[in-house]
CSV table of C-alpha atoms and ligand atoms in Angstrom, one decimal:
chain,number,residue,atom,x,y,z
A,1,UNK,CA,-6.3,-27.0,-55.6
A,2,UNK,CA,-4.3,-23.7,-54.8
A,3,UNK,CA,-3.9,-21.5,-57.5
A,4,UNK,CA,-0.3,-20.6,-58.9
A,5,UNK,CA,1.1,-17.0,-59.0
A,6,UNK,CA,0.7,-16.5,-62.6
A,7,UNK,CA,2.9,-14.1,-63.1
A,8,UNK,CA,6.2,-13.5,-61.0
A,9,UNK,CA,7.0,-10.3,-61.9
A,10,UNK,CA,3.7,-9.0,-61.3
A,11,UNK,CA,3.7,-10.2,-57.9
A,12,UNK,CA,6.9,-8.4,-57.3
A,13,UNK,CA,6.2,-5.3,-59.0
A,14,UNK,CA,3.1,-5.3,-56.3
A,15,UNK,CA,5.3,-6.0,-53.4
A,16,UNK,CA,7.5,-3.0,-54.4
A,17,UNK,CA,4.2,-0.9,-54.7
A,18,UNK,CA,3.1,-2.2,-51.1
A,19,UNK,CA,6.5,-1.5,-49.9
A,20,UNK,CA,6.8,2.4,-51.4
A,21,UNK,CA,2.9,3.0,-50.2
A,22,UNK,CA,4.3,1.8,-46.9
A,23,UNK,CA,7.3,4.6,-46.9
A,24,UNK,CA,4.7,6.9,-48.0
A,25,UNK,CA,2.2,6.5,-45.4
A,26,UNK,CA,4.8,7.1,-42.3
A,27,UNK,CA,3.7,9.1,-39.8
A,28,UNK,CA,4.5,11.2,-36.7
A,29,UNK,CA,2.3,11.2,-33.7
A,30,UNK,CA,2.7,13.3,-30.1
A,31,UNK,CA,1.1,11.8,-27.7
A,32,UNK,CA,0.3,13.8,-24.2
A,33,UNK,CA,-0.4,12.2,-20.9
A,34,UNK,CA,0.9,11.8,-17.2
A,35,UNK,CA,2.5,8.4,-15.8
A,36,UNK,CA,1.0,8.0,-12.3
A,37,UNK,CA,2.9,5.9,-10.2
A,38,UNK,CA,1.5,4.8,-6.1
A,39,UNK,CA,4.9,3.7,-4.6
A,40,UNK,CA,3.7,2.7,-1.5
A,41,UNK,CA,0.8,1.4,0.4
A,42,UNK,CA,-2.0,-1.2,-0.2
A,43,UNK,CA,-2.5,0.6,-3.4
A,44,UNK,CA,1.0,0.4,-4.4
A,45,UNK,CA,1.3,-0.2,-8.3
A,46,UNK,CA,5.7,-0.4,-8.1
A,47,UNK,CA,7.6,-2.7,-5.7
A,48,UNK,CA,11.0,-3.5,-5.0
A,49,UNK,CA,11.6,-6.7,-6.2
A,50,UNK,CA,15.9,-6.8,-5.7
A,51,UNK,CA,17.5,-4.6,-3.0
A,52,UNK,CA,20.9,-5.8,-1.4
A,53,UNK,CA,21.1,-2.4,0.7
A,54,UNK,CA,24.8,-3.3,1.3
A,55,UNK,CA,25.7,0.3,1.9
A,56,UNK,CA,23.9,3.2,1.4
A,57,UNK,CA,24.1,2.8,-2.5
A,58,UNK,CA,21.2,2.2,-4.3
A,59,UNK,CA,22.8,0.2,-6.8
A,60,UNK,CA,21.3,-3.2,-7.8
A,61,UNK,CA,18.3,-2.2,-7.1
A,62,UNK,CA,14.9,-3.9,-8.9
A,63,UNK,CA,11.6,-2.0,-9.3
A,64,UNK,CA,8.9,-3.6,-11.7
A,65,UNK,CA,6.1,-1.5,-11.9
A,66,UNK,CA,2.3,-1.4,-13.4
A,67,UNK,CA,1.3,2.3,-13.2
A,68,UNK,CA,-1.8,4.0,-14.9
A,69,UNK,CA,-1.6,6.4,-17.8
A,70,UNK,CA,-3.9,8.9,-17.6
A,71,UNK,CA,-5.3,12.4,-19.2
A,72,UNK,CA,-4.1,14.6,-16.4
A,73,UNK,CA,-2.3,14.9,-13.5
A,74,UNK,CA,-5.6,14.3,-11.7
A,75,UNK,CA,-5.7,10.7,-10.5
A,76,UNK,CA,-9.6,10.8,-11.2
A,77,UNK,CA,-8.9,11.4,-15.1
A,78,UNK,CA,-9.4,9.2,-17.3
A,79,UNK,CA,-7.4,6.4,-17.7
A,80,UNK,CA,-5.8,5.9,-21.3
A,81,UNK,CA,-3.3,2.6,-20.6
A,82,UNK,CA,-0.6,1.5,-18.4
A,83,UNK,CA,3.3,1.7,-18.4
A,84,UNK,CA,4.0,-1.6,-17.1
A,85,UNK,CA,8.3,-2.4,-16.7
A,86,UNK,CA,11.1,-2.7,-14.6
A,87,UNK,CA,13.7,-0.2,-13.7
A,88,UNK,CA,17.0,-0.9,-11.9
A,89,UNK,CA,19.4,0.8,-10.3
A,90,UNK,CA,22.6,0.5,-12.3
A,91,UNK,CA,24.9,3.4,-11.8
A,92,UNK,CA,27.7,3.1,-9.1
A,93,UNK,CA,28.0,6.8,-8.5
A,94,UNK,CA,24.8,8.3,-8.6
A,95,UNK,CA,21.3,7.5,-8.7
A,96,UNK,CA,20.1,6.7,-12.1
A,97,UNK,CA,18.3,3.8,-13.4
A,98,UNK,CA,18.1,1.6,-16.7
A,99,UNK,CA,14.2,1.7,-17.3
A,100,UNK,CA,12.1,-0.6,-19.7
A,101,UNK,CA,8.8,-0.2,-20.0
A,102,UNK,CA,6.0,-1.3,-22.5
A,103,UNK,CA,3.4,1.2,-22.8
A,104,UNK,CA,0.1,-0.7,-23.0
A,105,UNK,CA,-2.9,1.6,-24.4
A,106,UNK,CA,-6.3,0.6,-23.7
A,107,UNK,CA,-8.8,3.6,-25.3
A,108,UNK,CA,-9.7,4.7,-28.3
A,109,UNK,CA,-8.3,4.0,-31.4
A,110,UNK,CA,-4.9,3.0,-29.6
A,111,UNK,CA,-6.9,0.5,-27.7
A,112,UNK,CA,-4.0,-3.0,-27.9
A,113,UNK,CA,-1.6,-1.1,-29.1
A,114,UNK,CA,2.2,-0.7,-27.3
A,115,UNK,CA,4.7,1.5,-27.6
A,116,UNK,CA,8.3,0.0,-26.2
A,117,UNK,CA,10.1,2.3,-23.9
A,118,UNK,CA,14.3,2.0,-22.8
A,119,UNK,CA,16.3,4.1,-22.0
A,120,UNK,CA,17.8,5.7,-18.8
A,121,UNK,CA,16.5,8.0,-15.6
A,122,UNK,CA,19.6,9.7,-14.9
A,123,UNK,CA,18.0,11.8,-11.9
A,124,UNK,CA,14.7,12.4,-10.3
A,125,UNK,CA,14.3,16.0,-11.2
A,126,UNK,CA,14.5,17.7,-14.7
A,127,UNK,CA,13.9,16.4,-18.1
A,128,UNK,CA,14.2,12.7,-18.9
A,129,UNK,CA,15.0,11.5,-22.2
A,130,UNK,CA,14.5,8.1,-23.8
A,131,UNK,CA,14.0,6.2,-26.3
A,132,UNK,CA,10.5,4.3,-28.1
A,133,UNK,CA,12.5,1.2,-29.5
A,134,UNK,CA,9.5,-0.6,-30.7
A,135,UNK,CA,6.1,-1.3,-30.8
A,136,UNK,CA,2.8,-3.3,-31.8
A,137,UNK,CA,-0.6,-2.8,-33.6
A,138,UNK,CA,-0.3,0.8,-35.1
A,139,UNK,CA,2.5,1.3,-33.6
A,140,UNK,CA,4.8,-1.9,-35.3
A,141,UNK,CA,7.9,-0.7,-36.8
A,142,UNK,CA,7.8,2.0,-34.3
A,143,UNK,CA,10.8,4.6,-33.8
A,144,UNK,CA,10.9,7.7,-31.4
A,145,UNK,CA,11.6,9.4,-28.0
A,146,UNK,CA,10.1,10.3,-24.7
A,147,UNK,CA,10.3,13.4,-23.0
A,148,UNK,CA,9.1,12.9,-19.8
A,149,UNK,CA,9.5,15.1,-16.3
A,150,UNK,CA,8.0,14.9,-12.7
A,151,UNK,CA,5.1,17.5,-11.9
A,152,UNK,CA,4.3,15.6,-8.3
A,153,UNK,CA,7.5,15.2,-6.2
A,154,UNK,CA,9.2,11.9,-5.1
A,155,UNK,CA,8.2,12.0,-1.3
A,156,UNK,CA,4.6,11.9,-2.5
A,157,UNK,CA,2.6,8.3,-2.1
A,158,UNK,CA,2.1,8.6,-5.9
A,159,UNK,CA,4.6,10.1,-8.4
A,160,UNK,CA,3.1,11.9,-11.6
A,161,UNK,CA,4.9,12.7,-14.4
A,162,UNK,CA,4.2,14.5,-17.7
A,163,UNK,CA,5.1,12.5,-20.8
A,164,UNK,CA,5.1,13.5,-23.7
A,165,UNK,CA,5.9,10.9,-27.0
A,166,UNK,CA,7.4,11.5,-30.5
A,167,UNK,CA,7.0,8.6,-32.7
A,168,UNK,CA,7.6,7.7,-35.7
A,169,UNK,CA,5.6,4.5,-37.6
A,170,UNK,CA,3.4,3.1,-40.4
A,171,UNK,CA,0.1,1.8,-39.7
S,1,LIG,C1,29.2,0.4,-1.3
S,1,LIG,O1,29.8,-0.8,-1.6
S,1,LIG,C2,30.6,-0.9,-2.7
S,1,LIG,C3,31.0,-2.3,-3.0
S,1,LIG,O2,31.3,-3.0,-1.8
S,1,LIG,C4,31.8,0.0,-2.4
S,1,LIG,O3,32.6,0.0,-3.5
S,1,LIG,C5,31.3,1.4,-2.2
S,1,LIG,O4,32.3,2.3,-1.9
S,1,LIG,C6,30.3,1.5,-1.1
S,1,LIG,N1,29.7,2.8,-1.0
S,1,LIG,C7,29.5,3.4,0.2
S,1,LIG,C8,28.8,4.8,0.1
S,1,LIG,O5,29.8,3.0,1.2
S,2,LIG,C1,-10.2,-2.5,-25.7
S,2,LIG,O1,-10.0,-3.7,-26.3
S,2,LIG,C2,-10.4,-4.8,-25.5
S,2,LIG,C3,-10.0,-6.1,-26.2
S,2,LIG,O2,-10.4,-6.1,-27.6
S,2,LIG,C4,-11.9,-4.7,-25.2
S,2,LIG,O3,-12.3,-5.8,-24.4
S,2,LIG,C5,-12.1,-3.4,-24.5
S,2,LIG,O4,-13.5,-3.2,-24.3
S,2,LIG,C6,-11.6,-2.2,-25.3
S,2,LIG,N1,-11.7,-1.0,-24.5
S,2,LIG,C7,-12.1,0.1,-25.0
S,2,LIG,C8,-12.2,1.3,-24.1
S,2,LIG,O5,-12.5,0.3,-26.2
């Protein structure tokens, strides 16, 4: 037979103690690493999936994408998770993008942990910024942003691009 909680107000005085060492413990973390993207050939790890090419406008346009994370911007370094999302072309007068992306990390102690990426591209070159909405494992409750610019240019087969995180969480 279950036992009975004995004492209700100690239960609650623990679950405000729980809930204080939990503001405590917050953290920030930086994280450093380069989004390597292969947008065409056999390799490819991004594809069109939506394209009505009406006009010359890109608009409407659907990527969804499973590109590597890695150390460097060496495509031999080692590989620290994936950035697996979607971005789509949603601007009628210029080229930018509504992105969402779950970062997926596979070494180390972030090994299962996400990190939930939206925000918008608003051009190809210069400085994105966007925002960590989310995450899972460490990273649950997770707040932040992404700063995150090109360092190998769009007409190459694969796109690398320095990111670096700011977030904010608990565990
Ligand atoms: C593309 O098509 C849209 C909708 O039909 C139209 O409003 C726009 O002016 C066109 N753009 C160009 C560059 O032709
Ligand atoms: C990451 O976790 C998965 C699932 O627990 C495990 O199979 C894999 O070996 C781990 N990878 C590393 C690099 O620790």
């Amino acid at each position: 037979m279950a036992s009975r909680p004995s004492n209700p107000s100690s239960l609650l005085f623990l679950f405000l103690f729980m809930t204080i060492s939990g503001i405590a413990a917050q953290k920030t973390t930086h994280l450093h690493f380069y989004f390597h993207e292969t947008v065409r050939g056999p390799d490819a790890t991004s594809i069109v999936v939506a394209s009505l090419h009406k006009n010359s406008s890109t608009f409407g346009d659907i990527h969804v994408f499973d590109n590597a994370l890695r150390d460097s911007a060496d495509p031999s370094s080692k590989l620290i998770g994936r950035a697996q999302g979607l971005a789509a072309s949603s601007s009628l007068a210029d080229l930018s993008a509504l992105t969402a992306i779950n970062l997926v990390f596979t070494a180390g102690e972030l090994n299962g942990s996400t990190l939930t990426l939206f925000g918008r591209v608003a051009e190809v070159t210069g400085t994105v910024d966007r925002s960590i909405i989310g995450g899972s494992g460490l990273f649950r409750l997770a707040r932040g942003f992404v700063l995150s610019r090109t360092v190998v240019g769009s007409t190459a087969t694969t796109v690398v691009a320095e990111f670096d995180v700011y977030v904010t969480h608990y565990y």
